[in-house]
């Protein structure tokens, strides 16, 4: 039982690290498995200006590094390991990390959700430098500029409408001429004088420049989905709005999820469908998806765990 812990936290974004901070201060000595993307989605975000306490903004990776150091100060133990399998059918719970086996009295799942991306190399090159998957996070930086929004669902319409608060012009790019979005969302976008549409087109390449290490987007190469022809459009930024996928594959068949894979929690708490397993952050939140809301539910999860362990005389 050398690998037994009171609490294991799976995932290391704002939710996981905030949970670790509160749990460590409660002397639960949590271990945090950081996963594929240590620090979560904020590590691919450049400037973060909406996290309280940083008057002049902060780089995403720097913010997560500060949070990691803070939790370690109180005795939490982040480890750069990826959880490959879990078994919540018996107690203590079993967590497998490759060939290593850990057991735990309680588990907090904070594996987040990954933005679905176009899947081209140039998209990765300019991610955080003109390419974004979060209008609420980055829209402010495009005051008076022109941007593209890629997608045809409610998310795309919502992001495009939000971006008109800042951008001079917003163009929605969609691969078909019919939209998956609800009729009311499409009509709202169509009535907005700042929003234009390019249908039957996909982004083949993000165009940009890299001068003295400073990258920026200048346009996009689009391809017509009907005749295969290509053409360029100028833009200052590209927002990919084709949805998110919660990172919950390894929990399928064990925890209750909605139709898209988000973990279900009991209202007003972080309790999942299995006693002793809790969920925090974007893995259970498809509405807000912000660093500060993720951190808030991370705090809730740690407090829920602490109370649960005490109730079951495991603390």
PDB file of C-alpha atoms in Angstrom:
ATOM      1  CA  UNK A   1       0.000   0.000   0.000  1.00  0.00           C
ATOM      2  CA  UNK A   2       2.981   2.325  -0.545  1.00  0.00           C
ATOM      3  CA  UNK A   3       1.086   3.975  -3.365  1.00  0.00           C
ATOM      4  CA  UNK A   4      -2.051   4.626  -1.300  1.00  0.00           C
ATOM      5  CA  UNK A   5      -3.250   8.230  -0.869  1.00  0.00           C
ATOM      6  CA  UNK A   6      -6.183   9.925   0.787  1.00  0.00           C
ATOM      7  CA  UNK A   7      -6.739  11.969  -2.369  1.00  0.00           C
ATOM      8  CA  UNK A   8      -5.606  11.722  -5.970  1.00  0.00           C
ATOM      9  CA  UNK A   9      -6.309  14.586  -8.368  1.00  0.00           C
ATOM     10  CA  UNK A  10      -6.364  13.800 -12.085  1.00  0.00           C
ATOM     11  CA  UNK A  11      -5.587  16.899 -14.139  1.00  0.00           C
ATOM     12  CA  UNK A  12      -3.552  20.030 -13.462  1.00  0.00           C
ATOM     13  CA  UNK A  13      -5.329  23.055 -14.894  1.00  0.00           C
ATOM     14  CA  UNK A  14      -6.784  25.829 -12.701  1.00  0.00           C
ATOM     15  CA  UNK A  15      -9.383  23.387 -11.280  1.00  0.00           C
ATOM     16  CA  UNK A  16      -6.904  20.641 -10.385  1.00  0.00           C
ATOM     17  CA  UNK A  17      -4.292  22.944  -8.908  1.00  0.00           C
ATOM     18  CA  UNK A  18      -6.819  24.957  -6.882  1.00  0.00           C
ATOM     19  CA  UNK A  19      -8.225  21.684  -5.535  1.00  0.00           C
ATOM     20  CA  UNK A  20      -4.673  20.629  -4.682  1.00  0.00           C
ATOM     21  CA  UNK A  21      -4.034  23.923  -2.872  1.00  0.00           C
ATOM     22  CA  UNK A  22      -7.084  23.585  -0.627  1.00  0.00           C
ATOM     23  CA  UNK A  23      -6.548  19.860  -0.069  1.00  0.00           C
ATOM     24  CA  UNK A  24      -2.877  20.347   0.807  1.00  0.00           C
ATOM     25  CA  UNK A  25      -3.757  23.053   3.329  1.00  0.00           C
ATOM     26  CA  UNK A  26      -6.204  20.568   4.878  1.00  0.00           C
ATOM     27  CA  UNK A  27      -3.304  18.102   5.338  1.00  0.00           C
ATOM     28  CA  UNK A  28      -4.669  15.627   2.796  1.00  0.00           C
ATOM     29  CA  UNK A  29      -1.276  15.459   1.023  1.00  0.00           C
ATOM     30  CA  UNK A  30      -2.791  15.125  -2.452  1.00  0.00           C
ATOM     31  CA  UNK A  31      -0.948  13.777  -5.442  1.00  0.00           C
ATOM     32  CA  UNK A  32      -1.714  15.476  -8.781  1.00  0.00           C
ATOM     33  CA  UNK A  33      -1.299  13.612 -12.050  1.00  0.00           C
ATOM     34  CA  UNK A  34      -0.654  16.404 -14.538  1.00  0.00           C
ATOM     35  CA  UNK A  35      -1.616  14.531 -17.688  1.00  0.00           C
ATOM     36  CA  UNK A  36      -1.008  15.253 -21.353  1.00  0.00           C
ATOM     37  CA  UNK A  37      -1.202  19.022 -20.955  1.00  0.00           C
ATOM     38  CA  UNK A  38       0.300  20.094 -17.614  1.00  0.00           C
ATOM     39  CA  UNK A  39      -1.340  23.363 -16.650  1.00  0.00           C
ATOM     40  CA  UNK A  40      -4.341  22.768 -18.904  1.00  0.00           C
ATOM     41  CA  UNK A  41      -5.578  24.990 -21.711  1.00  0.00           C
ATOM     42  CA  UNK A  42      -4.002  28.115 -20.199  1.00  0.00           C
ATOM     43  CA  UNK A  43      -0.606  26.839 -21.308  1.00  0.00           C
ATOM     44  CA  UNK A  44      -1.600  27.542 -24.931  1.00  0.00           C
ATOM     45  CA  UNK A  45      -2.904  31.019 -24.044  1.00  0.00           C
ATOM     46  CA  UNK A  46      -0.532  33.943 -24.285  1.00  0.00           C
ATOM     47  CA  UNK A  47      -1.982  36.936 -22.440  1.00  0.00           C
ATOM     48  CA  UNK A  48      -4.465  36.336 -19.612  1.00  0.00           C
ATOM     49  CA  UNK A  49      -6.072  39.610 -18.529  1.00  0.00           C
ATOM     50  CA  UNK A  50      -9.242  38.369 -16.838  1.00  0.00           C
ATOM     51  CA  UNK A  51      -7.819  36.370 -13.924  1.00  0.00           C
ATOM     52  CA  UNK A  52      -8.286  38.413 -10.719  1.00  0.00           C
ATOM     53  CA  UNK A  53      -5.175  39.638  -8.977  1.00  0.00           C
ATOM     54  CA  UNK A  54      -3.063  40.351 -12.062  1.00  0.00           C
ATOM     55  CA  UNK A  55      -3.683  44.020 -12.804  1.00  0.00           C
ATOM     56  CA  UNK A  56      -1.528  44.117 -15.926  1.00  0.00           C
ATOM     57  CA  UNK A  57      -2.293  40.591 -17.140  1.00  0.00           C
ATOM     58  CA  UNK A  58      -0.039  37.553 -17.132  1.00  0.00           C
ATOM     59  CA  UNK A  59       1.110  34.918 -19.590  1.00  0.00           C
ATOM     60  CA  UNK A  60      -0.939  31.707 -19.345  1.00  0.00           C
ATOM     61  CA  UNK A  61       2.040  29.370 -18.794  1.00  0.00           C
ATOM     62  CA  UNK A  62       3.459  31.754 -16.165  1.00  0.00           C
ATOM     63  CA  UNK A  63       0.157  31.798 -14.253  1.00  0.00           C
ATOM     64  CA  UNK A  64       0.057  28.010 -14.154  1.00  0.00           C
ATOM     65  CA  UNK A  65       3.695  27.843 -13.060  1.00  0.00           C
ATOM     66  CA  UNK A  66       2.918  30.175 -10.143  1.00  0.00           C
ATOM     67  CA  UNK A  67      -0.076  28.022  -9.161  1.00  0.00           C
ATOM     68  CA  UNK A  68       2.024  24.846  -9.337  1.00  0.00           C
ATOM     69  CA  UNK A  69       4.721  26.331  -7.069  1.00  0.00           C
ATOM     70  CA  UNK A  70       2.055  27.508  -4.641  1.00  0.00           C
ATOM     71  CA  UNK A  71       0.501  24.050  -4.237  1.00  0.00           C
ATOM     72  CA  UNK A  72       3.926  22.440  -3.829  1.00  0.00           C
ATOM     73  CA  UNK A  73       4.694  24.892  -1.033  1.00  0.00           C
ATOM     74  CA  UNK A  74       1.861  23.363   0.982  1.00  0.00           C
ATOM     75  CA  UNK A  75       2.855  19.765   0.297  1.00  0.00           C
ATOM     76  CA  UNK A  76       0.817  18.791  -2.765  1.00  0.00           C
ATOM     77  CA  UNK A  77       2.796  16.593  -5.129  1.00  0.00           C
ATOM     78  CA  UNK A  78       2.326  17.254  -8.868  1.00  0.00           C
ATOM     79  CA  UNK A  79       3.699  14.473 -11.073  1.00  0.00           C
ATOM     80  CA  UNK A  80       4.186  14.549 -14.831  1.00  0.00           C
ATOM     81  CA  UNK A  81       2.315  11.304 -15.401  1.00  0.00           C
ATOM     82  CA  UNK A  82      -0.676  10.273 -17.487  1.00  0.00           C
ATOM     83  CA  UNK A  83      -3.488   8.199 -15.985  1.00  0.00           C
ATOM     84  CA  UNK A  84      -4.258   5.305 -18.322  1.00  0.00           C
ATOM     85  CA  UNK A  85      -6.993   3.466 -16.415  1.00  0.00           C
ATOM     86  CA  UNK A  86      -9.239   3.856 -13.376  1.00  0.00           C
ATOM     87  CA  UNK A  87     -11.415   1.455 -11.398  1.00  0.00           C
ATOM     88  CA  UNK A  88     -14.116   3.071  -9.286  1.00  0.00           C
ATOM     89  CA  UNK A  89     -16.045  -0.185  -8.723  1.00  0.00           C
ATOM     90  CA  UNK A  90     -14.370  -0.983  -5.402  1.00  0.00           C
ATOM     91  CA  UNK A  91     -12.666   0.827  -2.549  1.00  0.00           C
ATOM     92  CA  UNK A  92     -10.079   2.066  -2.295  1.00  0.00           C
ATOM     93  CA  UNK A  93     -10.223   3.328  -5.872  1.00  0.00           C
ATOM     94  CA  UNK A  94      -7.514   2.119  -8.260  1.00  0.00           C
ATOM     95  CA  UNK A  95      -5.637   4.514 -10.544  1.00  0.00           C
ATOM     96  CA  UNK A  96      -3.219   3.099 -13.106  1.00  0.00           C
ATOM     97  CA  UNK A  97      -0.375   5.165 -14.528  1.00  0.00           C
ATOM     98  CA  UNK A  98       1.165   3.006 -17.230  1.00  0.00           C
ATOM     99  CA  UNK A  99       2.436   0.006 -15.208  1.00  0.00           C
ATOM    100  CA  UNK A 100       2.223   1.699 -11.804  1.00  0.00           C
ATOM    101  CA  UNK A 101      -0.852   1.163  -9.626  1.00  0.00           C
ATOM    102  CA  UNK A 102      -2.064   3.734  -7.093  1.00  0.00           C
ATOM    103  CA  UNK A 103      -4.994   3.524  -4.694  1.00  0.00           C
ATOM    104  CA  UNK A 104      -6.958   6.372  -3.191  1.00  0.00           C
ATOM    105  CA  UNK A 105      -9.828   6.981  -0.769  1.00  0.00           C
ATOM    106  CA  UNK A 106     -11.116   9.905  -2.861  1.00  0.00           C
ATOM    107  CA  UNK A 107     -10.534  11.205  -6.374  1.00  0.00           C
ATOM    108  CA  UNK A 108     -11.027  14.619  -7.959  1.00  0.00           C
ATOM    109  CA  UNK A 109     -11.336  14.568 -11.742  1.00  0.00           C
ATOM    110  CA  UNK A 110     -10.217  17.818 -13.367  1.00  0.00           C
ATOM    111  CA  UNK A 111      -9.147  16.580 -16.788  1.00  0.00           C
ATOM    112  CA  UNK A 112     -10.799  19.493 -18.577  1.00  0.00           C
ATOM    113  CA  UNK A 113     -12.146  19.718 -22.086  1.00  0.00           C
ATOM    114  CA  UNK A 114     -10.155  20.191 -25.259  1.00  0.00           C
ATOM    115  CA  UNK A 115     -11.247  22.584 -27.961  1.00  0.00           C
ATOM    116  CA  UNK A 116     -11.859  20.810 -31.241  1.00  0.00           C
ATOM    117  CA  UNK A 117      -9.425  22.255 -33.747  1.00  0.00           C
ATOM    118  CA  UNK A 118      -9.151  22.360 -37.528  1.00  0.00           C
ATOM    119  CA  UNK A 119      -6.136  20.067 -37.432  1.00  0.00           C
ATOM    120  CA  UNK A 120      -3.617  21.858 -39.662  1.00  0.00           C
ATOM    121  CA  UNK A 121       0.011  22.610 -38.840  1.00  0.00           C
ATOM    122  CA  UNK A 122      -0.247  26.379 -39.312  1.00  0.00           C
ATOM    123  CA  UNK A 123      -3.095  26.467 -36.773  1.00  0.00           C
ATOM    124  CA  UNK A 124      -0.706  25.129 -34.121  1.00  0.00           C
ATOM    125  CA  UNK A 125       2.038  27.536 -35.253  1.00  0.00           C
ATOM    126  CA  UNK A 126      -0.144  30.576 -34.569  1.00  0.00           C
ATOM    127  CA  UNK A 127      -2.159  29.221 -31.615  1.00  0.00           C
ATOM    128  CA  UNK A 128      -2.130  32.016 -29.046  1.00  0.00           C
ATOM    129  CA  UNK A 129      -0.704  34.432 -31.612  1.00  0.00           C
ATOM    130  CA  UNK A 130      -3.808  35.209 -33.633  1.00  0.00           C
ATOM    131  CA  UNK A 131      -5.499  31.809 -33.522  1.00  0.00           C
ATOM    132  CA  UNK A 132      -7.802  31.217 -30.550  1.00  0.00           C
ATOM    133  CA  UNK A 133     -10.478  28.804 -29.404  1.00  0.00           C
ATOM    134  CA  UNK A 134     -12.020  31.204 -26.877  1.00  0.00           C
ATOM    135  CA  UNK A 135     -13.695  34.477 -27.848  1.00  0.00           C
ATOM    136  CA  UNK A 136     -14.446  35.363 -24.211  1.00  0.00           C
ATOM    137  CA  UNK A 137     -10.751  34.978 -23.375  1.00  0.00           C
ATOM    138  CA  UNK A 138      -9.225  36.804 -26.324  1.00  0.00           C
ATOM    139  CA  UNK A 139     -11.890  38.947 -27.992  1.00  0.00           C
ATOM    140  CA  UNK A 140     -10.717  42.077 -26.145  1.00  0.00           C
ATOM    141  CA  UNK A 141      -7.423  42.047 -28.078  1.00  0.00           C
ATOM    142  CA  UNK A 142      -9.195  42.574 -31.428  1.00  0.00           C
ATOM    143  CA  UNK A 143     -10.668  46.035 -30.917  1.00  0.00           C
ATOM    144  CA  UNK A 144     -11.262  47.640 -34.315  1.00  0.00           C
ATOM    145  CA  UNK A 145      -9.791  44.640 -36.173  1.00  0.00           C
ATOM    146  CA  UNK A 146     -11.139  42.008 -38.567  1.00  0.00           C
ATOM    147  CA  UNK A 147     -11.541  38.393 -37.463  1.00  0.00           C
ATOM    148  CA  UNK A 148     -12.773  35.062 -38.800  1.00  0.00           C
ATOM    149  CA  UNK A 149     -14.896  32.570 -36.874  1.00  0.00           C
ATOM    150  CA  UNK A 150     -14.744  28.952 -38.075  1.00  0.00           C
ATOM    151  CA  UNK A 151     -17.844  26.843 -37.423  1.00  0.00           C
ATOM    152  CA  UNK A 152     -21.547  26.498 -38.095  1.00  0.00           C
ATOM    153  CA  UNK A 153     -23.127  25.592 -34.771  1.00  0.00           C
ATOM    154  CA  UNK A 154     -24.490  27.571 -31.855  1.00  0.00           C
ATOM    155  CA  UNK A 155     -20.958  28.033 -30.492  1.00  0.00           C
ATOM    156  CA  UNK A 156     -19.828  29.753 -33.697  1.00  0.00           C
ATOM    157  CA  UNK A 157     -22.865  32.055 -33.805  1.00  0.00           C
ATOM    158  CA  UNK A 158     -22.469  32.916 -30.138  1.00  0.00           C
ATOM    159  CA  UNK A 159     -18.733  33.596 -30.442  1.00  0.00           C
ATOM    160  CA  UNK A 160     -19.220  35.690 -33.598  1.00  0.00           C
ATOM    161  CA  UNK A 161     -21.931  37.778 -31.953  1.00  0.00           C
ATOM    162  CA  UNK A 162     -19.758  38.280 -28.864  1.00  0.00           C
ATOM    163  CA  UNK A 163     -16.765  39.341 -30.983  1.00  0.00           C
ATOM    164  CA  UNK A 164     -18.765  42.160 -32.601  1.00  0.00           C
ATOM    165  CA  UNK A 165     -18.395  44.008 -29.292  1.00  0.00           C
ATOM    166  CA  UNK A 166     -14.749  44.526 -30.177  1.00  0.00           C
ATOM    167  CA  UNK A 167     -13.985  43.677 -33.802  1.00  0.00           C
ATOM    168  CA  UNK A 168     -14.797  45.955 -36.713  1.00  0.00           C
ATOM    169  CA  UNK A 169     -15.824  42.976 -38.837  1.00  0.00           C
ATOM    170  CA  UNK A 170     -16.510  39.298 -38.092  1.00  0.00           C
ATOM    171  CA  UNK A 171     -16.728  36.721 -40.885  1.00  0.00           C
ATOM    172  CA  UNK A 172     -18.137  33.264 -40.199  1.00  0.00           C
ATOM    173  CA  UNK A 173     -16.543  30.487 -42.276  1.00  0.00           C
ATOM    174  CA  UNK A 174     -18.602  27.308 -42.666  1.00  0.00           C
ATOM    175  CA  UNK A 175     -18.018  24.192 -44.762  1.00  0.00           C
ATOM    176  CA  UNK A 176     -21.662  23.958 -45.865  1.00  0.00           C
ATOM    177  CA  UNK A 177     -24.373  26.427 -46.837  1.00  0.00           C
ATOM    178  CA  UNK A 178     -26.675  25.214 -44.070  1.00  0.00           C
ATOM    179  CA  UNK A 179     -25.913  25.771 -40.405  1.00  0.00           C
ATOM    180  CA  UNK A 180     -26.209  23.337 -37.500  1.00  0.00           C
ATOM    181  CA  UNK A 181     -26.968  26.253 -35.199  1.00  0.00           C
ATOM    182  CA  UNK A 182     -30.500  26.877 -33.954  1.00  0.00           C
ATOM    183  CA  UNK A 183     -32.619  29.110 -36.150  1.00  0.00           C
ATOM    184  CA  UNK A 184     -32.758  31.906 -33.590  1.00  0.00           C
ATOM    185  CA  UNK A 185     -28.939  31.987 -33.260  1.00  0.00           C
ATOM    186  CA  UNK A 186     -28.463  32.102 -37.047  1.00  0.00           C
ATOM    187  CA  UNK A 187     -31.031  34.871 -37.429  1.00  0.00           C
ATOM    188  CA  UNK A 188     -29.385  36.902 -34.686  1.00  0.00           C
ATOM    189  CA  UNK A 189     -26.024  36.643 -36.445  1.00  0.00           C
ATOM    190  CA  UNK A 190     -27.531  37.442 -39.853  1.00  0.00           C
ATOM    191  CA  UNK A 191     -29.168  40.593 -38.498  1.00  0.00           C
ATOM    192  CA  UNK A 192     -25.894  41.857 -37.019  1.00  0.00           C
ATOM    193  CA  UNK A 193     -24.401  44.381 -39.475  1.00  0.00           C
ATOM    194  CA  UNK A 194     -20.841  43.511 -38.369  1.00  0.00           C
ATOM    195  CA  UNK A 195     -21.166  39.812 -39.250  1.00  0.00           C
ATOM    196  CA  UNK A 196     -20.514  38.427 -42.748  1.00  0.00           C
ATOM    197  CA  UNK A 197     -20.636  34.847 -43.998  1.00  0.00           C
ATOM    198  CA  UNK A 198     -18.487  32.727 -46.277  1.00  0.00           C
ATOM    199  CA  UNK A 199     -20.155  29.346 -46.786  1.00  0.00           C
ATOM    200  CA  UNK A 200     -19.013  26.180 -48.562  1.00  0.00           C
ATOM    201  CA  UNK A 201     -15.439  26.910 -47.504  1.00  0.00           C
ATOM    202  CA  UNK A 202     -12.808  25.487 -45.164  1.00  0.00           C
ATOM    203  CA  UNK A 203      -9.538  26.895 -43.827  1.00  0.00           C
ATOM    204  CA  UNK A 204      -6.640  25.163 -45.581  1.00  0.00           C
ATOM    205  CA  UNK A 205      -3.887  27.283 -44.069  1.00  0.00           C
ATOM    206  CA  UNK A 206      -3.422  30.067 -41.545  1.00  0.00           C
ATOM    207  CA  UNK A 207      -1.312  32.835 -43.058  1.00  0.00           C
ATOM    208  CA  UNK A 208       0.924  34.988 -40.908  1.00  0.00           C
ATOM    209  CA  UNK A 209       4.345  36.412 -40.245  1.00  0.00           C
ATOM    210  CA  UNK A 210       7.099  35.819 -37.755  1.00  0.00           C
ATOM    211  CA  UNK A 211       9.291  38.892 -37.382  1.00  0.00           C
ATOM    212  CA  UNK A 212      12.044  38.727 -34.785  1.00  0.00           C
ATOM    213  CA  UNK A 213      10.197  35.975 -32.968  1.00  0.00           C
ATOM    214  CA  UNK A 214       6.932  37.928 -32.888  1.00  0.00           C
ATOM    215  CA  UNK A 215       4.197  35.948 -34.616  1.00  0.00           C
ATOM    216  CA  UNK A 216       0.924  37.348 -35.944  1.00  0.00           C
ATOM    217  CA  UNK A 217      -1.887  36.242 -38.258  1.00  0.00           C
ATOM    218  CA  UNK A 218      -2.394  38.152 -41.500  1.00  0.00           C
ATOM    219  CA  UNK A 219      -4.965  36.021 -43.307  1.00  0.00           C
ATOM    220  CA  UNK A 220      -6.266  32.595 -44.220  1.00  0.00           C
ATOM    221  CA  UNK A 221      -6.196  30.418 -47.321  1.00  0.00           C
ATOM    222  CA  UNK A 222      -9.712  29.088 -47.872  1.00  0.00           C
ATOM    223  CA  UNK A 223     -10.835  26.252 -50.113  1.00  0.00           C
ATOM    224  CA  UNK A 224     -14.247  26.022 -51.737  1.00  0.00           C
ATOM    225  CA  UNK A 225     -15.798  22.699 -50.726  1.00  0.00           C
ATOM    226  CA  UNK A 226     -17.763  22.409 -53.969  1.00  0.00           C
ATOM    227  CA  UNK A 227     -15.212  23.085 -56.726  1.00  0.00           C
ATOM    228  CA  UNK A 228     -11.912  22.811 -54.807  1.00  0.00           C
ATOM    229  CA  UNK A 229     -10.729  26.300 -55.740  1.00  0.00           C
ATOM    230  CA  UNK A 230      -8.700  28.284 -53.191  1.00  0.00           C
ATOM    231  CA  UNK A 231      -8.655  31.958 -52.302  1.00  0.00           C
ATOM    232  CA  UNK A 232      -7.130  34.171 -49.625  1.00  0.00           C
ATOM    233  CA  UNK A 233      -8.868  36.446 -47.153  1.00  0.00           C
ATOM    234  CA  UNK A 234      -7.161  39.015 -44.961  1.00  0.00           C
ATOM    235  CA  UNK A 235      -7.774  38.839 -41.222  1.00  0.00           C
ATOM    236  CA  UNK A 236      -6.163  39.805 -37.930  1.00  0.00           C
ATOM    237  CA  UNK A 237      -7.363  36.758 -36.023  1.00  0.00           C
ATOM    238  CA  UNK A 238      -9.042  33.371 -36.396  1.00  0.00           C
ATOM    239  CA  UNK A 239     -11.393  31.942 -33.775  1.00  0.00           C
ATOM    240  CA  UNK A 240     -12.032  28.208 -34.043  1.00  0.00           C
ATOM    241  CA  UNK A 241     -15.553  27.525 -32.766  1.00  0.00           C
ATOM    242  CA  UNK A 242     -16.342  23.934 -33.675  1.00  0.00           C
ATOM    243  CA  UNK A 243     -16.993  22.771 -30.134  1.00  0.00           C
ATOM    244  CA  UNK A 244     -15.214  21.143 -27.214  1.00  0.00           C
ATOM    245  CA  UNK A 245     -14.631  17.534 -26.246  1.00  0.00           C
ATOM    246  CA  UNK A 246     -14.444  16.724 -22.534  1.00  0.00           C
ATOM    247  CA  UNK A 247     -11.469  14.535 -21.638  1.00  0.00           C
ATOM    248  CA  UNK A 248     -13.532  11.733 -20.112  1.00  0.00           C
ATOM    249  CA  UNK A 249     -12.856   8.672 -22.277  1.00  0.00           C
ATOM    250  CA  UNK A 250     -11.201   6.687 -19.472  1.00  0.00           C
ATOM    251  CA  UNK A 251     -14.250   7.223 -17.221  1.00  0.00           C
ATOM    252  CA  UNK A 252     -16.844   5.919 -19.685  1.00  0.00           C
ATOM    253  CA  UNK A 253     -19.013   3.150 -18.285  1.00  0.00           C
ATOM    254  CA  UNK A 254     -18.153   4.149 -14.711  1.00  0.00           C
ATOM    255  CA  UNK A 255     -19.467   7.683 -14.211  1.00  0.00           C
ATOM    256  CA  UNK A 256     -22.672   9.339 -15.410  1.00  0.00           C
ATOM    257  CA  UNK A 257     -22.119  11.689 -18.353  1.00  0.00           C
ATOM    258  CA  UNK A 258     -24.301  13.723 -20.668  1.00  0.00           C
ATOM    259  CA  UNK A 259     -24.626  12.910 -24.371  1.00  0.00           C
ATOM    260  CA  UNK A 260     -21.391  14.742 -25.247  1.00  0.00           C
ATOM    261  CA  UNK A 261     -19.308  13.212 -22.438  1.00  0.00           C
ATOM    262  CA  UNK A 262     -19.360  15.939 -19.773  1.00  0.00           C
ATOM    263  CA  UNK A 263     -19.432  14.490 -16.259  1.00  0.00           C
ATOM    264  CA  UNK A 264     -22.693  14.972 -14.395  1.00  0.00           C
ATOM    265  CA  UNK A 265     -22.466  16.378 -10.868  1.00  0.00           C
ATOM    266  CA  UNK A 266     -25.134  16.744  -8.213  1.00  0.00           C
ATOM    267  CA  UNK A 267     -26.570  20.302  -8.256  1.00  0.00           C
ATOM    268  CA  UNK A 268     -24.690  22.709  -6.025  1.00  0.00           C
ATOM    269  CA  UNK A 269     -21.788  20.324  -5.497  1.00  0.00           C
ATOM    270  CA  UNK A 270     -18.950  18.497  -7.219  1.00  0.00           C
ATOM    271  CA  UNK A 271     -20.234  14.987  -6.344  1.00  0.00           C
ATOM    272  CA  UNK A 272     -20.341  12.636  -9.325  1.00  0.00           C
ATOM    273  CA  UNK A 273     -22.520   9.515  -9.582  1.00  0.00           C
ATOM    274  CA  UNK A 274     -20.002   7.561  -7.460  1.00  0.00           C
ATOM    275  CA  UNK A 275     -19.494   8.437  -3.788  1.00  0.00           C
ATOM    276  CA  UNK A 276     -15.944   9.622  -3.210  1.00  0.00           C
ATOM    277  CA  UNK A 277     -15.355  10.711  -6.817  1.00  0.00           C
ATOM    278  CA  UNK A 278     -15.657  14.426  -7.514  1.00  0.00           C
ATOM    279  CA  UNK A 279     -15.411  16.527 -10.683  1.00  0.00           C
ATOM    280  CA  UNK A 280     -14.187  20.098 -11.113  1.00  0.00           C
ATOM    281  CA  UNK A 281     -13.580  22.496 -13.975  1.00  0.00           C
ATOM    282  CA  UNK A 282     -14.353  22.176 -17.669  1.00  0.00           C
ATOM    283  CA  UNK A 283     -14.749  18.386 -17.453  1.00  0.00           C
ATOM    284  CA  UNK A 284     -18.160  19.073 -15.898  1.00  0.00           C
ATOM    285  CA  UNK A 285     -18.792  22.618 -17.165  1.00  0.00           C
ATOM    286  CA  UNK A 286     -19.832  23.171 -20.778  1.00  0.00           C
ATOM    287  CA  UNK A 287     -21.312  26.597 -20.099  1.00  0.00           C
ATOM    288  CA  UNK A 288     -18.659  28.933 -18.687  1.00  0.00           C
ATOM    289  CA  UNK A 289     -15.299  27.299 -19.447  1.00  0.00           C
ATOM    290  CA  UNK A 290     -13.215  30.028 -17.791  1.00  0.00           C
ATOM    291  CA  UNK A 291     -10.072  29.713 -15.682  1.00  0.00           C
ATOM    292  CA  UNK A 292     -11.703  31.489 -12.750  1.00  0.00           C
ATOM    293  CA  UNK A 293     -14.836  29.306 -12.752  1.00  0.00           C
ATOM    294  CA  UNK A 294     -12.661  26.198 -13.035  1.00  0.00           C
ATOM    295  CA  UNK A 295     -10.609  27.372 -10.057  1.00  0.00           C
ATOM    296  CA  UNK A 296     -13.821  28.014  -8.108  1.00  0.00           C
ATOM    297  CA  UNK A 297     -15.089  24.481  -8.643  1.00  0.00           C
ATOM    298  CA  UNK A 298     -11.630  23.171  -7.766  1.00  0.00           C
ATOM    299  CA  UNK A 299     -12.030  24.846  -4.379  1.00  0.00           C
ATOM    300  CA  UNK A 300     -15.533  23.340  -4.048  1.00  0.00           C
ATOM    301  CA  UNK A 301     -14.229  19.862  -4.881  1.00  0.00           C
ATOM    302  CA  UNK A 302     -11.487  20.026  -2.249  1.00  0.00           C
ATOM    303  CA  UNK A 303     -13.971  21.148   0.413  1.00  0.00           C
ATOM    304  CA  UNK A 304     -16.414  18.424  -0.667  1.00  0.00           C
ATOM    305  CA  UNK A 305     -13.634  15.826  -0.405  1.00  0.00           C
ATOM    306  CA  UNK A 306     -12.550  17.048   3.004  1.00  0.00           C
ATOM    307  CA  UNK A 307     -16.102  16.788   4.377  1.00  0.00           C
ATOM    308  CA  UNK A 308     -16.703  13.429   2.699  1.00  0.00           C
ATOM    309  CA  UNK A 309     -13.518  11.919   4.126  1.00  0.00           C
ATOM    310  CA  UNK A 310     -14.406  13.189   7.604  1.00  0.00           C
ATOM    311  CA  UNK A 311     -17.930  11.759   7.357  1.00  0.00           C
ATOM    312  CA  UNK A 312     -16.479   8.370   6.421  1.00  0.00           C
ATOM    313  CA  UNK A 313     -13.697   8.630   9.035  1.00  0.00           C
ATOM    314  CA  UNK A 314     -10.994   8.528   6.388  1.00  0.00           C
ATOM    315  CA  UNK A 315      -9.526  12.007   6.940  1.00  0.00           C
TER     316      UNK A 315
END
